[in-house]
Coordinates of C-alpha atoms and ligand atoms in Angstrom, one line a residue:
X1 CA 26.8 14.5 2.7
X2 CA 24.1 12.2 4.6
X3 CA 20.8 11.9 2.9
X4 CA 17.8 13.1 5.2
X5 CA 16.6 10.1 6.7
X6 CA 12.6 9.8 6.0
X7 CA 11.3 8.0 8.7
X8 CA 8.4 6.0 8.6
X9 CA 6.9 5.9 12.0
X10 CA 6.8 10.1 11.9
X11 CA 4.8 10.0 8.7
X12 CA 2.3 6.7 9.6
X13 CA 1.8 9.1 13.3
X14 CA 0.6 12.0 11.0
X15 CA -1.7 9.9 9.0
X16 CA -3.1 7.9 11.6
X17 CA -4.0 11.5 13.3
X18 CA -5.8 12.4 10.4
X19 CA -7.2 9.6 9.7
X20 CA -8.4 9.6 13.9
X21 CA -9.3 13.3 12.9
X22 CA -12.2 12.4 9.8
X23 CA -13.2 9.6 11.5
X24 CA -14.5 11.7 14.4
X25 CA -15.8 14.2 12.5
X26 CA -18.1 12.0 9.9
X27 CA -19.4 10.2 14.2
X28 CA -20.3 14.0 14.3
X29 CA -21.5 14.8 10.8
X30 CA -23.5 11.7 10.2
X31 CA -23.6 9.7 13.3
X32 CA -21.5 7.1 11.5
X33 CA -18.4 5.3 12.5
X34 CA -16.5 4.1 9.9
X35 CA -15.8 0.5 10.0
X36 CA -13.4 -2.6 8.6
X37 CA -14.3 -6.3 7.5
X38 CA -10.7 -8.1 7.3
X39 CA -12.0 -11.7 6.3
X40 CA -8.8 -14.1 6.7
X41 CA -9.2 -17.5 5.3
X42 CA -6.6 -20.3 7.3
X43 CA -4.4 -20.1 9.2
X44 CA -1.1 -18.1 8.0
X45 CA 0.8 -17.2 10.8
X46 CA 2.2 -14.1 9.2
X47 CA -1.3 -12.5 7.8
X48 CA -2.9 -13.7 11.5
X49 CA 0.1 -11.0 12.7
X50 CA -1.0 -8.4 10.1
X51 CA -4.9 -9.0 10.8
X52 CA -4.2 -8.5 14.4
X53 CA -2.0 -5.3 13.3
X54 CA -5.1 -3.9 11.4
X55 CA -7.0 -5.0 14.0
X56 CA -5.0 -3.1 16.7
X57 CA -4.8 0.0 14.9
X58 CA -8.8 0.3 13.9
X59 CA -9.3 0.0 17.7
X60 CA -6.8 3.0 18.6
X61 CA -8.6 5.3 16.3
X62 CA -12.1 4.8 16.2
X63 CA -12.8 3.1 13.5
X64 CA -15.3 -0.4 13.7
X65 CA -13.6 -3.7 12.9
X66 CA -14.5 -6.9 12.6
X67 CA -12.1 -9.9 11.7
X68 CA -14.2 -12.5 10.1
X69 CA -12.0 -16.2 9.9
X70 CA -12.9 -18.7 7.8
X71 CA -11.4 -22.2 7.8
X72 CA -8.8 -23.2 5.4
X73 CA -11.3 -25.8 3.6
X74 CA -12.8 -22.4 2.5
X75 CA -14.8 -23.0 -0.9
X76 CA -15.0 -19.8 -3.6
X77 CA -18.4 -19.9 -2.7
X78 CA -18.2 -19.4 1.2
X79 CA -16.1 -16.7 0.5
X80 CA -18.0 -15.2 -2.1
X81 CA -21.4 -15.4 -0.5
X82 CA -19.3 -14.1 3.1
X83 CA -18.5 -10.3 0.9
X84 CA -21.8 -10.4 -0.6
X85 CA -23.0 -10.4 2.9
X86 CA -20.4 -7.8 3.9
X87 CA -21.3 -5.5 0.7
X88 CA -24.5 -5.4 2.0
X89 CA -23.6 -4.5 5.5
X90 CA -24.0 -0.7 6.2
X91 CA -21.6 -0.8 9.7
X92 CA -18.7 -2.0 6.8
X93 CA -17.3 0.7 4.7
X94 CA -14.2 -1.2 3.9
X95 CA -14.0 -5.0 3.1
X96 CA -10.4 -6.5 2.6
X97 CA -9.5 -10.3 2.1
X98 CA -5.8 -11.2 3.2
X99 CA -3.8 -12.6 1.1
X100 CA -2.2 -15.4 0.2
X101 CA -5.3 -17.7 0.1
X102 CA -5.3 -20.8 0.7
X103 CA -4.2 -23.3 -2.4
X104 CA -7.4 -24.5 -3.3
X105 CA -8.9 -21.2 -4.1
X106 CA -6.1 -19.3 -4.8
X107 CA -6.7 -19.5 -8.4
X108 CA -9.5 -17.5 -8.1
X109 CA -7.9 -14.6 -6.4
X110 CA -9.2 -12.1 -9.2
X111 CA -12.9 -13.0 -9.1
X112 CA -13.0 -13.4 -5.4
X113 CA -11.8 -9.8 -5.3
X114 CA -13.6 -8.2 -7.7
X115 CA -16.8 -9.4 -6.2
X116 CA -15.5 -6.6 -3.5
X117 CA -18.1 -3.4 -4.0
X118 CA -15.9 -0.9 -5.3
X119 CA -16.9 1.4 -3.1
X120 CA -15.6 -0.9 -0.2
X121 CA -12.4 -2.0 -1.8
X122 CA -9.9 -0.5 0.6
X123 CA -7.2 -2.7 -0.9
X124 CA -7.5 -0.6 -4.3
X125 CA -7.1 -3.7 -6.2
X126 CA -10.8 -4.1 -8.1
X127 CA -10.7 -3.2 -11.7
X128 CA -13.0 -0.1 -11.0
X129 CA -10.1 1.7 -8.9
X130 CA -7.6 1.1 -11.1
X131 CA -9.5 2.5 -13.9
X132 CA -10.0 5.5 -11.6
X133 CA -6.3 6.2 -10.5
X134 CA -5.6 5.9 -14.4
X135 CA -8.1 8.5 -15.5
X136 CA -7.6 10.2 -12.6
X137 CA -10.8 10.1 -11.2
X138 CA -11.4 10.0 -7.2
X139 CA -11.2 6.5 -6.1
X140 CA -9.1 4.3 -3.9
X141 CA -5.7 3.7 -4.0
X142 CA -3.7 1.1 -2.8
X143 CA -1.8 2.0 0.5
X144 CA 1.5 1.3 -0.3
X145 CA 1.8 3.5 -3.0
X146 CA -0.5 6.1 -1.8
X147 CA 1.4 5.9 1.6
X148 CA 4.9 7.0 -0.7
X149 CA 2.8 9.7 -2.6
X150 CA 1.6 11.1 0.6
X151 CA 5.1 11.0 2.3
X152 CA 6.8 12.2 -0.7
X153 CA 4.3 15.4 0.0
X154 CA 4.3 15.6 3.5
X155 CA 8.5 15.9 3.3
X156 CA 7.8 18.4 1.2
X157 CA 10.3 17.2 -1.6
X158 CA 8.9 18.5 -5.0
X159 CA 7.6 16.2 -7.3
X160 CA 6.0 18.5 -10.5
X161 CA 8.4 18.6 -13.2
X162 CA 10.6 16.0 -11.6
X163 CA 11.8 13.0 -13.0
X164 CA 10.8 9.7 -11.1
X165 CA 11.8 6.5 -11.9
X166 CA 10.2 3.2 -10.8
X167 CA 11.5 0.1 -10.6
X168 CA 9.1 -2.7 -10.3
X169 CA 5.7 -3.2 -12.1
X170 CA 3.7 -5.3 -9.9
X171 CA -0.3 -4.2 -9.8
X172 CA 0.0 -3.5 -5.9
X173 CA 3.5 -1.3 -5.6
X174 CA 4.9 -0.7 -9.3
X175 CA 2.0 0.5 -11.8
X176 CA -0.5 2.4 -9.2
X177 CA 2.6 4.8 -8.1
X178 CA 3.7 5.7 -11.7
X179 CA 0.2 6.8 -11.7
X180 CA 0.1 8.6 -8.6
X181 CA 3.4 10.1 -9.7
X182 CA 1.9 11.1 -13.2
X183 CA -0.9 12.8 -11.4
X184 CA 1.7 15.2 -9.5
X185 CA 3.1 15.7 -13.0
X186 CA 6.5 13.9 -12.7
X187 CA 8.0 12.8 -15.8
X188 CA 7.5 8.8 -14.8
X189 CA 9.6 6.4 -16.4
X190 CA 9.1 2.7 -15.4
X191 CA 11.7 -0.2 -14.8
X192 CA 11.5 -3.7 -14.6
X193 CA 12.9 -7.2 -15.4
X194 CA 13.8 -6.8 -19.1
X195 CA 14.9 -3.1 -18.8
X196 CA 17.9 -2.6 -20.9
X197 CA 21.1 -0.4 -18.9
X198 CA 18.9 0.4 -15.8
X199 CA 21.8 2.1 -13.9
X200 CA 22.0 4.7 -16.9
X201 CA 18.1 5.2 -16.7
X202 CA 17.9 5.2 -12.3
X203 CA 20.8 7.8 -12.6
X204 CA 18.4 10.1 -14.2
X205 CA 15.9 10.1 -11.6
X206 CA 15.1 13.1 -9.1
X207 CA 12.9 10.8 -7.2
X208 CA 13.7 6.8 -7.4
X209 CA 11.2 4.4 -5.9
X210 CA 13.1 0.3 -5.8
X211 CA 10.1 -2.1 -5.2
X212 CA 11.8 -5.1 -7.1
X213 CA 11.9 -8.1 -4.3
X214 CA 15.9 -8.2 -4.3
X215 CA 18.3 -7.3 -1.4
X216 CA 20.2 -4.6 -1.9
X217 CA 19.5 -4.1 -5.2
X218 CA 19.9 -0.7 -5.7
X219 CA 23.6 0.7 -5.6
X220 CA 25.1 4.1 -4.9
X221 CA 26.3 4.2 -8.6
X222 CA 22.8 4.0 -9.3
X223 CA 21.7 6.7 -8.0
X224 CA 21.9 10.7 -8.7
X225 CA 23.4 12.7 -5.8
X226 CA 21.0 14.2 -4.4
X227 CA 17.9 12.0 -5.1
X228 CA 15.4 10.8 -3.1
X229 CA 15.1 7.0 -2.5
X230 CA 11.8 5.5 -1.5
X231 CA 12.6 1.8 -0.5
X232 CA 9.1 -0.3 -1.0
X233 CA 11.3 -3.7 -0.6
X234 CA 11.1 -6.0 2.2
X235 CA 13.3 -8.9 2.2
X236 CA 13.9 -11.8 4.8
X237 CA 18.0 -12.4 4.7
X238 CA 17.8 -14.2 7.6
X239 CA 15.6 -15.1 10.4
X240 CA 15.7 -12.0 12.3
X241 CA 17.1 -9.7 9.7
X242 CA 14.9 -7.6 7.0
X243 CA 16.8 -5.4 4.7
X244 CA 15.0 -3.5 1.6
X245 CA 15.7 -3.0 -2.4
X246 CA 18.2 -0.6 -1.9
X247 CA 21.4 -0.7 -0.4
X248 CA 20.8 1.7 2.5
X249 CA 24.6 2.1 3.9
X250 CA 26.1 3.3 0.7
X251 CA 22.9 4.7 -1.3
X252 CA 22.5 7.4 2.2
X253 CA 25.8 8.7 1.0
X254 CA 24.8 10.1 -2.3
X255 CA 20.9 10.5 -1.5
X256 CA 19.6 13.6 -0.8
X257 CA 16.8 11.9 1.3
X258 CA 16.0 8.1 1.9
X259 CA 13.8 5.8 3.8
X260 CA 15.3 2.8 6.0
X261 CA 14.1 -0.7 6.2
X262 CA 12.9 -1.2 8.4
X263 CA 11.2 1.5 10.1
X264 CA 10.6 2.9 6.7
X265 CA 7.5 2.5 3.9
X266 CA 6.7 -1.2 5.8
X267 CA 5.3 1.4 8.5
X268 CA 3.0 3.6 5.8
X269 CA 0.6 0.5 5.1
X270 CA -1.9 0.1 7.8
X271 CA -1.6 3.8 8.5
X272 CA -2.5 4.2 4.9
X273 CA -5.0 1.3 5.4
X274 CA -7.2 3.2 8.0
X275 CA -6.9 6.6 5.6
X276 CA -8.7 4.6 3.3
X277 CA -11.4 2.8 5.5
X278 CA -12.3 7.0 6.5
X279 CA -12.1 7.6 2.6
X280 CA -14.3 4.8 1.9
X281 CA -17.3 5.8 4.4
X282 CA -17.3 9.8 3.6
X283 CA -17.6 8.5 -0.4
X284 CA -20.7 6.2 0.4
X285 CA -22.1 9.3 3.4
X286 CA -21.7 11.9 0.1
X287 CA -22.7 9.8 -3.0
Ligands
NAD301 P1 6.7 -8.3 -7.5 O1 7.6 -9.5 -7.4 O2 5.3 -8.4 -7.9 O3 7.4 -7.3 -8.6 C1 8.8 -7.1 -8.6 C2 9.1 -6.3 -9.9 O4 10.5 -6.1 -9.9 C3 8.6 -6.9 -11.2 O5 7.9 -5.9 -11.9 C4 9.9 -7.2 -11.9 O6 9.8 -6.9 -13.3 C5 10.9 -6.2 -11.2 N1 12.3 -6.8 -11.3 C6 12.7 -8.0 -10.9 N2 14.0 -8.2 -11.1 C7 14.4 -7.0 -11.7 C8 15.7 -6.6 -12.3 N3 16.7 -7.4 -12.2 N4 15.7 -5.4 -12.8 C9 14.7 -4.5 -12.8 N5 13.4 -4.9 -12.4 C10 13.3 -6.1 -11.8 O7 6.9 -7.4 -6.2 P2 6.0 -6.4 -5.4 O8 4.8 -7.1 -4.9 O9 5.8 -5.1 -6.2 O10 6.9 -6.1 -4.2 C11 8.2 -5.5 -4.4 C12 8.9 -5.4 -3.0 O11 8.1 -4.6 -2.2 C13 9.0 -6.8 -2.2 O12 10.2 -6.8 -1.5 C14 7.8 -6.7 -1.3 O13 8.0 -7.5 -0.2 C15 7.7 -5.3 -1.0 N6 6.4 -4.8 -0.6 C16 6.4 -4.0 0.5 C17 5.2 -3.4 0.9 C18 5.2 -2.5 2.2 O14 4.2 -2.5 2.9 N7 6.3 -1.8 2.4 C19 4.0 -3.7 0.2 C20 4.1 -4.4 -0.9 C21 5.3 -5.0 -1.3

């Protein structure tokens, strides 16, 4: 049997519409459009692509956006005193800063972050939201993640009572989806580098999620028949060629439903990106 093939670009359309859908209403409610700060700091070829992405996308769906660049002398202070100047702005609801930085500040990553209102953080990554997803307070989450949680539910594939296994435990991918999952009252069990006989543990899941960084990774003999597999990993084996975590050809044999790469989760980011700009502005229009 051939696994259901989860398509990305079918679930980033339907959260884009929605996301299309709340920002028009809140223009209507409040007289507010909801907007986007993306503050890029050199000049990375890639993140100028994904800027313009976000950029692009904003445009098509109403939502404000501004792409402030900075050189790549940058001090922590320019940057600093640029989103203290954007957490004061009432036309920004979200503020994100690309990464990589550059090398000279790239040390201070966490405290150039974290001096992101939390209220703004659209990335999810300030120490505020990630106390929120834990205690399962309303917060924001970040989008790759959320993006799985959302497709997982919009495929209607059941997650209560089900047993999901992650592998990876990075702070963007890993730990905010075993939370999500928790949330939806899976039974979560996490993987990662020094996890003993991970074959016997993925074998177990109903729902497997690979964000580990390797090609391929994941194996049909790793898998239960039946499962879903949600492939976070994006991987550059050559210069045209991206495959993901999971080893699509043989793993869509045994999977009961499975997302490509690419055209799979890669495609749930900026979609998920907007959903959280809306997010952000109807929390600041109600608190
Ligand atoms: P990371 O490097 O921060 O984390 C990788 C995790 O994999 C670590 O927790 C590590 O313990 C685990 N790991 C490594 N080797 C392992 C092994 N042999 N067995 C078990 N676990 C192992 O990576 P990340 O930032 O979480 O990203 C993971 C993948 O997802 C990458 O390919 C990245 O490009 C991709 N990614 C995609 C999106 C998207 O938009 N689709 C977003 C973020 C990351």
């Amino acid at each position: 049997m051939t696994a259901r093939i989860l398509e990305g670009k079918v679930f980033a359309q339907a959260f884009r519409e929605d996301a299309q859908k709340k920002a028009a209403a809140l223009q209507e409610k409040y007289g507010v459009q909801p907007g986007l700060a993306v503050i890029i700091v050199g000049s990375n070829p890639a993140s100028q692509v994904y800027v313009r992405n976000k950029h692009k996308s904003c445009e098509a769906l109403g939502i404000y956006s501004e792409v402030i660049e900075m050189p790549e002398t940058t001090t922590k202070d320019e940057l600093i005193a640029k989103i203290d100047a954007l957490n004061a702005d009432v036309k920004i609801h979200g503020i994100l800063v690309q990464l990589p930085l550059p090398e000279q500040i790239a040390a201070h990553e966490s405290e150039i972050l974290e001096r992101i209102r939390p209220e703004k953080d659209v990335d999810g990554f300030h120490p505020v939201n990630v106390g929120r997803l834990v205690t399962g307070e309303p917060g924001l989450v970040p989008c790759t993640p959320f993006g799985c949680l959302r497709m997982l539910e919009l495929a209607g594939i059941p997650i209560d009572g089900q047993r999901a296994v992650i592998i990876g435990r990075s702070n963007i991918v890993g730990k905010p989806m075993l939370h999500l999952l928790l949330g939806k009252n899976a039974t979560v069990t996490i993987c990662h580098s020094h996890t003993k006989d991970l074959p016997a543990i993925t074998r177990e899941a109903d729902i497997l999620v690979a964000a580990v960084g390797r090609p391929k990774f994941v194996t049909a003999d790793m898998v239960k028949p039946g499962a879903t597999v949600i492939d976070v990993g994006i991987n550059r084996i050559a210069p045209k060629k991206l495959v993901g975590d999971v080893d699509f050809e043989s793993v869509k044999e045994v999977a009961g439903a499975i997302t490509p790469v690419p055209g799979g989760v890669g495609l749930l980011t900026v979609a998920m990106l907007m959903e959280n700009v809306v997010r952000a502005a109807e929390m600041q229009l109600q608190a």
